[in-house]
Coordinates of C-alpha atoms (C1' of nucleotides) in Angstrom, one line a residue:
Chain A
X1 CA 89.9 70.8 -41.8
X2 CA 91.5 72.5 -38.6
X3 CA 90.1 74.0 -35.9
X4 CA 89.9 77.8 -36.9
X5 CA 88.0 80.8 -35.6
X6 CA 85.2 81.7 -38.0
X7 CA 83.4 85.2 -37.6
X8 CA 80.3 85.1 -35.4
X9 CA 77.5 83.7 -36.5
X10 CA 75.0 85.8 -39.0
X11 CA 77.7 88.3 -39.2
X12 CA 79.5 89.2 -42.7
X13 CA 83.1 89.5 -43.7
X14 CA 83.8 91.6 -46.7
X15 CA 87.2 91.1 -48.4
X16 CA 88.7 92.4 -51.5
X17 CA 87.1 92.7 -54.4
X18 CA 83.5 92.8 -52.9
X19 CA 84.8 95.2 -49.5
X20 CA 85.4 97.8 -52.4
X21 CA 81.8 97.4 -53.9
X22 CA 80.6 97.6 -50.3
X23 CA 82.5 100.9 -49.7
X24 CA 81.2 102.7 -52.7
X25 CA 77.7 101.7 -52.2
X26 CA 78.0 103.1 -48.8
X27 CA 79.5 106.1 -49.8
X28 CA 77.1 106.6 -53.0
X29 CA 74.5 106.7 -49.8
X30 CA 76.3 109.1 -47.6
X31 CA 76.9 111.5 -51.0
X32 CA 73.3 111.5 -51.1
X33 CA 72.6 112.8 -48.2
X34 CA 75.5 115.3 -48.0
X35 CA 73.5 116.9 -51.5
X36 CA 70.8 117.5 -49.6
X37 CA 72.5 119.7 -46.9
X38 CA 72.7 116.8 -44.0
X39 CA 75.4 116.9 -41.8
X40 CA 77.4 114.0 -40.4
X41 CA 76.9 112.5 -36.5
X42 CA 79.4 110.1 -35.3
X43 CA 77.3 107.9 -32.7
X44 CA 78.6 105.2 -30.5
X45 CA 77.4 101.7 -31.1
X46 CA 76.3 100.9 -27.8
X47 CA 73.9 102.6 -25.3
X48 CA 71.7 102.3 -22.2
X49 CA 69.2 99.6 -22.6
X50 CA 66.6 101.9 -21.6
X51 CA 66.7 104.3 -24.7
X52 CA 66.1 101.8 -27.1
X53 CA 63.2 100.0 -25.2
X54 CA 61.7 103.4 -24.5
X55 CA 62.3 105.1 -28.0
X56 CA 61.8 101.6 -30.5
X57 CA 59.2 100.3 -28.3
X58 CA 58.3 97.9 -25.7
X59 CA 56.6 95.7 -27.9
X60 CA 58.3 95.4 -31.1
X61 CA 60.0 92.7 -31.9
X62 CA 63.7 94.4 -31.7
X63 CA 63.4 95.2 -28.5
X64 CA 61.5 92.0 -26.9
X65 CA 63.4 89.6 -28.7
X66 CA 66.5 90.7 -31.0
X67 CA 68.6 93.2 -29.1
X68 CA 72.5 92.0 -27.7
X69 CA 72.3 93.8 -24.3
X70 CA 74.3 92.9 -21.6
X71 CA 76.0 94.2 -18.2
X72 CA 79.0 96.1 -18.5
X73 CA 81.4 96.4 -15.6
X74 CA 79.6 99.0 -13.5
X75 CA 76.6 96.5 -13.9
X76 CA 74.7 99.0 -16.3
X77 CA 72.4 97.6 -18.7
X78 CA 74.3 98.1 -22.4
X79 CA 72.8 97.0 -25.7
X80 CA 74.0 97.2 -29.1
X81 CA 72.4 100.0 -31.5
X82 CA 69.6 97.9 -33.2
X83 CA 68.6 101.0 -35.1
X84 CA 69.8 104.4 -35.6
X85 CA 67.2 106.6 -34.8
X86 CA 66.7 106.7 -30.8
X87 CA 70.5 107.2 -30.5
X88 CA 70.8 110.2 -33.1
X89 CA 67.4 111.7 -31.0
X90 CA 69.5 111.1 -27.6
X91 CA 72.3 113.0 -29.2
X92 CA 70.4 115.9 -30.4
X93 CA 68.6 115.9 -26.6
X94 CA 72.3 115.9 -25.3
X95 CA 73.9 118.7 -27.0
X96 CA 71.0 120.9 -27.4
X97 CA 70.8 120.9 -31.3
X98 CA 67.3 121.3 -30.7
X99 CA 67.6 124.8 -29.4
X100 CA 69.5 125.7 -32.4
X101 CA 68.3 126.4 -36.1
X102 CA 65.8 124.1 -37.2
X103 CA 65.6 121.4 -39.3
X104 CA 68.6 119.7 -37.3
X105 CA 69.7 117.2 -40.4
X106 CA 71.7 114.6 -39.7
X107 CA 72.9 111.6 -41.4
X108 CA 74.8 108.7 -40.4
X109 CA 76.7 105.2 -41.4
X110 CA 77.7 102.6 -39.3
X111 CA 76.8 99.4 -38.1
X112 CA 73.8 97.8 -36.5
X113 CA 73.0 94.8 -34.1
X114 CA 69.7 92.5 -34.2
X115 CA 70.1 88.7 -32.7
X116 CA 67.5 87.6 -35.4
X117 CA 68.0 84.0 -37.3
X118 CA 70.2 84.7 -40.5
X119 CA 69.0 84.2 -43.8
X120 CA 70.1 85.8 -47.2
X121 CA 70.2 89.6 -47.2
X122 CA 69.9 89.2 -43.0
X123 CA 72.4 89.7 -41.4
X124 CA 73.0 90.1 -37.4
X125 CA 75.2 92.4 -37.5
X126 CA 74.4 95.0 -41.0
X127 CA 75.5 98.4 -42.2
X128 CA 73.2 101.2 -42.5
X129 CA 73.1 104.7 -43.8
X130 CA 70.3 107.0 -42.4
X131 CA 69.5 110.8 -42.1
X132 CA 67.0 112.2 -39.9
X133 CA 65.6 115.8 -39.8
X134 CA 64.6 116.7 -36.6
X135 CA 62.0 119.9 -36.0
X136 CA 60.1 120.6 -38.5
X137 CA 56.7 119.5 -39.5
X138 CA 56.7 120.5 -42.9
X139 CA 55.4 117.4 -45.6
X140 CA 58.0 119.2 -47.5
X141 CA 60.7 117.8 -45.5
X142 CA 59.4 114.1 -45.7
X143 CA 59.4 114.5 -49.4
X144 CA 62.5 115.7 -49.2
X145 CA 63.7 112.2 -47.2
X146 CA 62.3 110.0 -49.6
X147 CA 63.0 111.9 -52.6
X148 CA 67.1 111.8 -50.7
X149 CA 67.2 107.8 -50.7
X150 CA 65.4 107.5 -53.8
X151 CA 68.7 109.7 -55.3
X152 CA 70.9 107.3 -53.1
X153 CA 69.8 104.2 -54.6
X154 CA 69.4 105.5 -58.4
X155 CA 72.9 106.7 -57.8
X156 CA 74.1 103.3 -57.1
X157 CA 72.0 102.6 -60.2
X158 CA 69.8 100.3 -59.1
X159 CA 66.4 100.6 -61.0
X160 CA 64.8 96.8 -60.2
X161 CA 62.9 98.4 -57.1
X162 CA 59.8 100.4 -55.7
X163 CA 58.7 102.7 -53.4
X164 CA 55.5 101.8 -51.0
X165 CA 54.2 104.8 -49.3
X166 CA 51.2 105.0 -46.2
X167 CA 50.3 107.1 -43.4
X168 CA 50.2 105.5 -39.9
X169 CA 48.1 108.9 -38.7
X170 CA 49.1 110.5 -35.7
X171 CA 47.7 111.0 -31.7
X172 CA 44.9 112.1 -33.1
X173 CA 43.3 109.6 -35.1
X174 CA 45.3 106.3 -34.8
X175 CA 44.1 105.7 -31.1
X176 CA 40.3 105.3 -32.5
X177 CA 41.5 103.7 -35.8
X178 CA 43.1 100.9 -33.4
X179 CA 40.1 100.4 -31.3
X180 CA 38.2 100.0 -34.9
X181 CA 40.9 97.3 -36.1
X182 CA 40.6 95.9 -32.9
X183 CA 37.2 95.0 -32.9
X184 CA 37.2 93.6 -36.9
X185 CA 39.8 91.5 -35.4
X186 CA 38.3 90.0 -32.6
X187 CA 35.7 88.8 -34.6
X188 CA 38.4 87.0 -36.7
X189 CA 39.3 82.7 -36.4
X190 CA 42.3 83.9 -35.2
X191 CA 45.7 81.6 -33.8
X192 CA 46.8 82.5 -30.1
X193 CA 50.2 83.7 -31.7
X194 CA 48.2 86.0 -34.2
X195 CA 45.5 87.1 -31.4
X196 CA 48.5 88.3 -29.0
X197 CA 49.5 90.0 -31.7
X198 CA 46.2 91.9 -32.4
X199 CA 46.4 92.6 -28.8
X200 CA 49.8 94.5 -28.9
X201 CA 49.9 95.8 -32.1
X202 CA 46.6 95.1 -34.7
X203 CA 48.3 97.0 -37.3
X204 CA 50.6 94.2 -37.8
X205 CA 48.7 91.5 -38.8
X206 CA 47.4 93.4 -41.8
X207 CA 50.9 92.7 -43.2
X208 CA 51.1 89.2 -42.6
X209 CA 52.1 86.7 -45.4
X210 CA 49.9 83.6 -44.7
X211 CA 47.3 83.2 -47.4
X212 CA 45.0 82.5 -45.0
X213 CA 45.4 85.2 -42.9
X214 CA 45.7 87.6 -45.8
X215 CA 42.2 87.0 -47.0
X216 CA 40.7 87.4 -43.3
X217 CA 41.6 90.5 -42.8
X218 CA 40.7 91.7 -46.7
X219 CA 38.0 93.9 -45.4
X220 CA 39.8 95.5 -42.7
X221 CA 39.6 99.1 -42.0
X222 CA 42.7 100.5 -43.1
X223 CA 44.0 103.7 -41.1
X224 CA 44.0 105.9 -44.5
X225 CA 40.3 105.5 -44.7
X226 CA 40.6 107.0 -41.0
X227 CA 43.1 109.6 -40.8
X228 CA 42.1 112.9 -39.4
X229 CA 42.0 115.9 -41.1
X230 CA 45.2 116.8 -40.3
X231 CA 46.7 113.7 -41.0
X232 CA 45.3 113.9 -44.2
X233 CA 46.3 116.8 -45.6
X234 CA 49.7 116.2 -44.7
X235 CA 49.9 112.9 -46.5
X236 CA 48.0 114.7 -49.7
X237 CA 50.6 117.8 -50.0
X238 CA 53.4 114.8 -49.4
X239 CA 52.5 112.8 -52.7
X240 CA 52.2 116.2 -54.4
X241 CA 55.6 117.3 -53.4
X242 CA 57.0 113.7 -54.4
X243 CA 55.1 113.9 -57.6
X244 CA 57.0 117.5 -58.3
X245 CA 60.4 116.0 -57.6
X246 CA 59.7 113.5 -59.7
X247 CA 59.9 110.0 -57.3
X248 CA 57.4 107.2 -58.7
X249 CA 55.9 105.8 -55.6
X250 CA 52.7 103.5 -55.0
X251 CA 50.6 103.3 -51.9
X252 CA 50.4 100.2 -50.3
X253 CA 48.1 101.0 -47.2
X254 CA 48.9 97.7 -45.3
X255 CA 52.2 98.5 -44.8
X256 CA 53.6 98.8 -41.3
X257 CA 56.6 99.1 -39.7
X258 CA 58.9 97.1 -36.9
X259 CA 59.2 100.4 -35.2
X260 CA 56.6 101.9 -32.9
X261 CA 57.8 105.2 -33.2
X262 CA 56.2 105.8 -36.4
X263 CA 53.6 108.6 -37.2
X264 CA 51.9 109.8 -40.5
X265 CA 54.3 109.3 -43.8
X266 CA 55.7 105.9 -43.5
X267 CA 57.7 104.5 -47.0
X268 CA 59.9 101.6 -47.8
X269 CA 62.0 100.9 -50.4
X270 CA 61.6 97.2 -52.1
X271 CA 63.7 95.4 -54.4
X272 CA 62.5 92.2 -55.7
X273 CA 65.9 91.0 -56.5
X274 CA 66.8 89.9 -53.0
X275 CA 64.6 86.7 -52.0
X276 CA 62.3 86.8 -48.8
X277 CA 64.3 90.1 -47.3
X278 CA 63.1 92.6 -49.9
X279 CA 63.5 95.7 -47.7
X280 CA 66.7 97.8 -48.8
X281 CA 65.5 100.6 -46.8
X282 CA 62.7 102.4 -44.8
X283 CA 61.3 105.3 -42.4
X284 CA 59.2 107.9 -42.0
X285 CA 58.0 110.5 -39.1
X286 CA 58.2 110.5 -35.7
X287 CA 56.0 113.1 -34.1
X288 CA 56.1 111.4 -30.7
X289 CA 59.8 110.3 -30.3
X290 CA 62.2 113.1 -29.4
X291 CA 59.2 113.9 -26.0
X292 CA 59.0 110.8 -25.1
X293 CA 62.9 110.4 -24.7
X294 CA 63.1 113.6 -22.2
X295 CA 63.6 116.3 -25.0
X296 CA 61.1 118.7 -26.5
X297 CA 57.6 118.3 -28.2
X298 CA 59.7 118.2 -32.0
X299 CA 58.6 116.0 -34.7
X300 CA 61.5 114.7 -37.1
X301 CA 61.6 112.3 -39.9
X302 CA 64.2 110.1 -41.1
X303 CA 65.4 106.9 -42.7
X304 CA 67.8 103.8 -42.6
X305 CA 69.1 102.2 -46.0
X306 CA 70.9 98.9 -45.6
X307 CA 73.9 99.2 -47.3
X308 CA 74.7 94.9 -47.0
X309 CA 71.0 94.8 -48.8
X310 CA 71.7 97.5 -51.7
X311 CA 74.9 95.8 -52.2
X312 CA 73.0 92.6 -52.8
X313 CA 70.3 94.5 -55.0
X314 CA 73.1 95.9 -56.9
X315 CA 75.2 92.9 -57.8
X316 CA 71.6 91.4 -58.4
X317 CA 71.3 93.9 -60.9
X318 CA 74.8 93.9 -62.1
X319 CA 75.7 97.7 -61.9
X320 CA 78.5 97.4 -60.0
X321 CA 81.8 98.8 -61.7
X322 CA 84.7 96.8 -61.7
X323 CA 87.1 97.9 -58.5
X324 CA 91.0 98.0 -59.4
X325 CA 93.4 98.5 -56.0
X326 CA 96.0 100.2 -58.1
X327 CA 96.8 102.6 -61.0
X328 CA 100.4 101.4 -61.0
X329 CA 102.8 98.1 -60.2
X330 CA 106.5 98.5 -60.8
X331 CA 108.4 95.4 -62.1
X332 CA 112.3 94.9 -61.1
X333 CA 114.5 93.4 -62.8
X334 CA 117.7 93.0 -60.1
X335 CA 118.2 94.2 -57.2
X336 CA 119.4 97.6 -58.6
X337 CA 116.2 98.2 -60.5
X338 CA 114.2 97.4 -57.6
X339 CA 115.7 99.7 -55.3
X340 CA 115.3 102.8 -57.8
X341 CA 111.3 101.4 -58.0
X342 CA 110.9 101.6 -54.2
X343 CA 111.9 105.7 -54.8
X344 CA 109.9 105.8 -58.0
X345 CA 106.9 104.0 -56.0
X346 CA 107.4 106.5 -53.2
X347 CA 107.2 109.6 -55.2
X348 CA 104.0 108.4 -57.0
X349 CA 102.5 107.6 -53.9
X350 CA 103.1 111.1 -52.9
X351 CA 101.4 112.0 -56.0
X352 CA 98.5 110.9 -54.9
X353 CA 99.3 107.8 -57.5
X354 CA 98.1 103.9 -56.5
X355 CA 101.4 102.8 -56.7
X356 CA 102.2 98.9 -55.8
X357 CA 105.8 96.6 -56.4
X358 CA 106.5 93.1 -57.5
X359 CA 107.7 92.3 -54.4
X360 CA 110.6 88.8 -53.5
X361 CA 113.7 87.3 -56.0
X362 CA 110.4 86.4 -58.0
X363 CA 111.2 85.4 -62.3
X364 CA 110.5 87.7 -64.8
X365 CA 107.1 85.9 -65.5
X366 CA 106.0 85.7 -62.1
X367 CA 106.4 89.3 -62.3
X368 CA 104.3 89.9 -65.1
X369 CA 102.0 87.8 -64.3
X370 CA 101.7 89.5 -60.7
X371 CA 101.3 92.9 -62.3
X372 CA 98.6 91.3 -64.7
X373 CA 97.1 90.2 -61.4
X374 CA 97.2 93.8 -59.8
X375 CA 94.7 95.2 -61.9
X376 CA 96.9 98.3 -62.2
X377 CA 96.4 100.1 -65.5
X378 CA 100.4 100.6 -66.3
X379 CA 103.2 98.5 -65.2
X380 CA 106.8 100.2 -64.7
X381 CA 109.6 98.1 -65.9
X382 CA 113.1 98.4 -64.8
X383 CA 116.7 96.5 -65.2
X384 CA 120.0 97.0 -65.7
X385 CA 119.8 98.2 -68.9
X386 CA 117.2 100.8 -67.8
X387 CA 119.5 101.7 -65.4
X388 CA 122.3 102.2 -67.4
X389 CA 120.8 104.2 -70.3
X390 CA 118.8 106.0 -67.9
X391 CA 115.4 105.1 -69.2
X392 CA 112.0 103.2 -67.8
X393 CA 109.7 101.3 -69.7
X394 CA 106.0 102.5 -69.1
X395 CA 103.7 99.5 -70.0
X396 CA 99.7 99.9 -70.6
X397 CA 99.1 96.8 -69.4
X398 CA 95.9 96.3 -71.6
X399 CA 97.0 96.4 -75.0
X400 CA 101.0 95.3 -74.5
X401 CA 102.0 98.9 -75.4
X402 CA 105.2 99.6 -73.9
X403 CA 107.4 103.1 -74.2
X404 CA 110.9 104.0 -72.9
X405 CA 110.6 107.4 -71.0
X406 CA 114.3 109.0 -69.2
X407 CA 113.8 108.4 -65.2
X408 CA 113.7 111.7 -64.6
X409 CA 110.4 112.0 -66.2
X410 CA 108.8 108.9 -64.7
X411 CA 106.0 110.5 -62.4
X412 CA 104.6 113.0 -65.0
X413 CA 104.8 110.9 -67.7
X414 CA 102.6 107.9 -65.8
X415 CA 100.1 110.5 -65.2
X416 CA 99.8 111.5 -68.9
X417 CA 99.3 107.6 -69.5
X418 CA 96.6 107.2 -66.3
X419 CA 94.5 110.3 -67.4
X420 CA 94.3 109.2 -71.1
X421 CA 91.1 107.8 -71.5
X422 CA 89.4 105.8 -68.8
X423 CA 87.0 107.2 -66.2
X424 CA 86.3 104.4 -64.4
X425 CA 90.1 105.5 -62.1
X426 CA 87.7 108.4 -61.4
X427 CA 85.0 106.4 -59.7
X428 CA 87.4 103.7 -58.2
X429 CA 89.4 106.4 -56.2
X430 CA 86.7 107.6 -54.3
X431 CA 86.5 104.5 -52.7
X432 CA 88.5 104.6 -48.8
Chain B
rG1 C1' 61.9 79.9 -31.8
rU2 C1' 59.7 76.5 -36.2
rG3 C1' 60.5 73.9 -40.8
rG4 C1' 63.4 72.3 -45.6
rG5 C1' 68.2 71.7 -47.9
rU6 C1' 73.6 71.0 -47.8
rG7 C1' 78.4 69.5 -45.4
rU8 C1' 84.5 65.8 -49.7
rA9 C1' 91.3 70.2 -51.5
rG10 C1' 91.7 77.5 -50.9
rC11 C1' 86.9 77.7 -54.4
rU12 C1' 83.0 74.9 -57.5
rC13 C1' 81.9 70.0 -57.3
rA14 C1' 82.3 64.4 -58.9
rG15 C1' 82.8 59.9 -56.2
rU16 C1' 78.5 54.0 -59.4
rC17 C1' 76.7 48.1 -56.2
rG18 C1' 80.3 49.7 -49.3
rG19 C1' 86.7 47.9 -51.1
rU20 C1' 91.1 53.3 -46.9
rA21 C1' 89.5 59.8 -52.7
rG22 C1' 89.3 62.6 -57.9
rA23 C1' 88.3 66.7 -61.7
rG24 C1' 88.2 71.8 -63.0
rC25 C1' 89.5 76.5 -61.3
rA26 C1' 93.0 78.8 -58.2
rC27 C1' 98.1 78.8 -56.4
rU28 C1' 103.8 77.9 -57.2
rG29 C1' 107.8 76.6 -60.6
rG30 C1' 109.5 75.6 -65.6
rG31 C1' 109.0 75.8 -71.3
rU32 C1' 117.3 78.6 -73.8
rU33 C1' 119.0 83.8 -68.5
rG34 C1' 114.5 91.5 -70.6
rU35 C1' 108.2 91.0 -70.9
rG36 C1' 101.8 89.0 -68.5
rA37 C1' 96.5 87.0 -70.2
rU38 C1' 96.4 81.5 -74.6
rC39 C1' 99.1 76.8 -74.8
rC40 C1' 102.3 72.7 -72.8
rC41 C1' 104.9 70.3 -68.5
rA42 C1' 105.7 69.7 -63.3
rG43 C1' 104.2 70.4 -58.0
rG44 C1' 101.5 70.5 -53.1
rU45 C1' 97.2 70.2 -50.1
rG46 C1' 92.3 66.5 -47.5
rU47 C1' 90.6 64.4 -39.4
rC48 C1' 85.5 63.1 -46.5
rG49 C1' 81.9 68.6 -40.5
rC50 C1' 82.1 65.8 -35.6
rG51 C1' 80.7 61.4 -32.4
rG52 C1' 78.9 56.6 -32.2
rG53 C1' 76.8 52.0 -34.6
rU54 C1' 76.5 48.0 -38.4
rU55 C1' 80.5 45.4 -41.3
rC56 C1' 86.3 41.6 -42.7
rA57 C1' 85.9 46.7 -44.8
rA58 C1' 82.1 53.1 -44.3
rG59 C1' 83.0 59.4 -48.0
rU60 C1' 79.0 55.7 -49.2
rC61 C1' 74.3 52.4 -44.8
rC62 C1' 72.0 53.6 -39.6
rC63 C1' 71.6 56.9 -35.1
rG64 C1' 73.0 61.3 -32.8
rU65 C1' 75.2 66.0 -32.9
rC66 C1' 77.2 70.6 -34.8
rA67 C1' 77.8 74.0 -38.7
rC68 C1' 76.2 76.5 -42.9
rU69 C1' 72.1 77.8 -45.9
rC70 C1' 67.0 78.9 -47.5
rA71 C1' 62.2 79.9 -45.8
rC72 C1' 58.4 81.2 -41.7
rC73 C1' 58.1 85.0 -37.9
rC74 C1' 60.3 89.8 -38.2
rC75 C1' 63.1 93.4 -40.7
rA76 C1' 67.6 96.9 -43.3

RNA sequence: GUGGGUGUAGCUCAGUCGGUAGAGCACUGGGUUGUGAUCCCAGGUGUCGCGGGUUCAAGUCCCGUCACUCACCCCA
């Protein structure tokens, strides 16, 4: 084999037919959250260093041990987006969306960065979609997340997955709740690796996977025994409002998140098709964020979907449509033929018609065969004959069919034959 | 960072007891000069991941290394 370039390492190519899949699963997301009133932020994909380590926290994982930063030329510290959140609260900060009406709601797509070992459904650089509505403390609204992901993914239609739902508390009662976990943990047989751990952050070892570990911490405290009133309440009126917009969801009070800027509802979405990566998407609320990054004392809550993860849950599940790249391929017969397709293509085109050619001195068959190839719905065949008599032949390409229509009639006679029957051309042109 | 698995044609892989490589698919052309999917014929491609060792001889055995992959940790 020679010596090529291959794309970075963890990183994903996607090429025809599986970019298309890709594209509509990303914009099945994005749909979802345009239903639900949120509007689009383009954000750049790199930042200062210091608004990730300040908003994700010093002591995740993302930011001690998985972000790409580096210097840039004026020797500022840059890093890749990791997540989506901190940048989208910088931007509101920035441009005062805070001062305007509240909820500001947001969504976004675009590509993330973690340095993290690849394995399947992990990738180091992925795609997510997220939306975030920032101002509002309303449980209301984080219903209204949930129930807008939930609608993303069944949209996709992916059914093979659940939604886990907890509260992390808040200011209030999480600082005593840790103290309490704390001290169950001390007590514990612990390894150093697992004790540093309880040190920085005790609500992560409930959610470790060793068996061992597991059945140590059993009879752990668990912060929704703990939650404050407040805290409470709002987690209560959220499960209502989920249960009146109809999303199934089950509590798994263990759950915790790689993010530090979580507060109260906390959900994730699981699919068990996946192997070891199960998480095709997650949030929650952030009362603390948007203050501690300079701007005012607003809570927001949001999420991020991974689109490279859904894709994987949907092929799992084998709802994916089948993705065509064309409506249409001409095939010439002679150069005379072909130069009148190059026009006809043209005018289709214009059309808004997926219009393709046969294209080189290629035979007859090749021809055919390369339209069969195309996955184009109606082939347009032209020679000398054609040309003479002043016809076309319009071929469904299906079932053989083939009818002589006069030139002059070409483009609205392929678009009788394209909007007879099939709606699957519906779905596949939405795809960019 | 820590483990396991796998590296042979564009893809999926076979290759016995060491004797300088094969299949299927895909691709291109043809099967009486105007019709594709089946069928038939023909055609091309390999630093056998890389480096070293053993041997008359290594895809095959040994050592090292790199890459990919799965899993742990963590997460989308």
């Amino acid at each position: 084999m020679r010596d090529v370039f291959s794309a970075p390492k963890g990183v994903p190519d996607y090429i025809p037919p599986t970019s298309a899949a890709f594209a509509h699963v990303r914009s099945t997301l994005t749909r979802a959250a345009e239903l639900a009133g949120y509007g689009y932020i383009e954000l750049p994909v790199f930042e200062d260093t210091a608004l990730f380590s300040r908003g994700v926290g010093e002591s995740t994982d993302v930011v001690t041990k998985e972000m790409y930063t580096f210097l840039d030329r004026g020797e500022r510290s840059i890093t890749l987006r990791p997540e989506g959140t901190a940048g989208v609260m910088r931007a509101v900060i920035e441009h005062s969306l805070d001062r305007g009406s509240l909820p500001a709601k947001l969504y976004y797509a675009g590509q993330f960065f973690r340095a993290e070992a690849p394995q399947a459904g992990r990738y180091r650089q992925f795609h997510q979609v997220g939306i975030e509505a920032i101002g509002i403390d309303d449980p209301a609204l984080d219903a209204e997340v949930i129930a807008v992901g939930d609608a993303g993914f069944r949209a996709i239609g992916l059914t093979g997955y659940r939604l886990e739902l907890t509260s992390l508390g808040d200011a209030n009662c999480r600082p005593a709740y840790r103290e309490k976990l704390q001290a169950f943990l001390a007590e514990l047989p612990l390894d150093e690796a697992t004790r540093q751990r309880a040190e920085l952050n005790p609500l992560r070892v409930l959610d470790d996977k060793r068996p061992e570990v597991r059945e140590m911490v059993a009879d752990a405290p668990l912060m929704v025994d703990n939650l404050c009133d407040a805290c409470r309440e709002h987690y209560e009126l959220v499960k209502g409002y989920l249960t009146e917009l109809g999303v199934k969801f089950v509590e798994n009070p263990r759950m915790v998140r790689g993010l530090d800027y979580y507060t109260k509802t906390t959900f994730e979405f699981v699919h068990d098709g996946l192997g070891a990566q199960s998480g095709i998407g997650g949030g929650g609320r952030y009362d603390g964020l948007m203050a501690q990054l300079g701007g005012q004392e607003l809570s927001g809550v949001g999420f991020g979907l991974g689109v490279d993860r859904a894709l994987l849950a949907a092929q799992a599940e084998g709802v994916l449509p089948e993705f065509s790249r064309v409506d249409v391929i001409g095939v010439p017969l002679g150069e005379g033929a072909r130069a009148r397709l190059v026009a006809i293509a043209g005018e289709l085109r214009a059309e808004g018609v997926r219009t393709d050619l046969v294209y080189g001195g290629r035979s007859m068959k090749a021809g055919f065969k390369a339209a069969d190839k195309s996955g184009a719905k109606l082939a347009l065949v032209l020679g000398e004959r054609g040309l003479e008599a002043g016809t076309i032949g319009v071929k469904t390409l299906a079932t053989g069919d083939q009818v002589d229509v006069a030139l002059t009639d070409v483009v609205s006679a392929v678009r009788d034959a394209l909007a007879q029957g099939d709606t699957a051309a519906e779905a596949v042109r939405e795809t960019p």
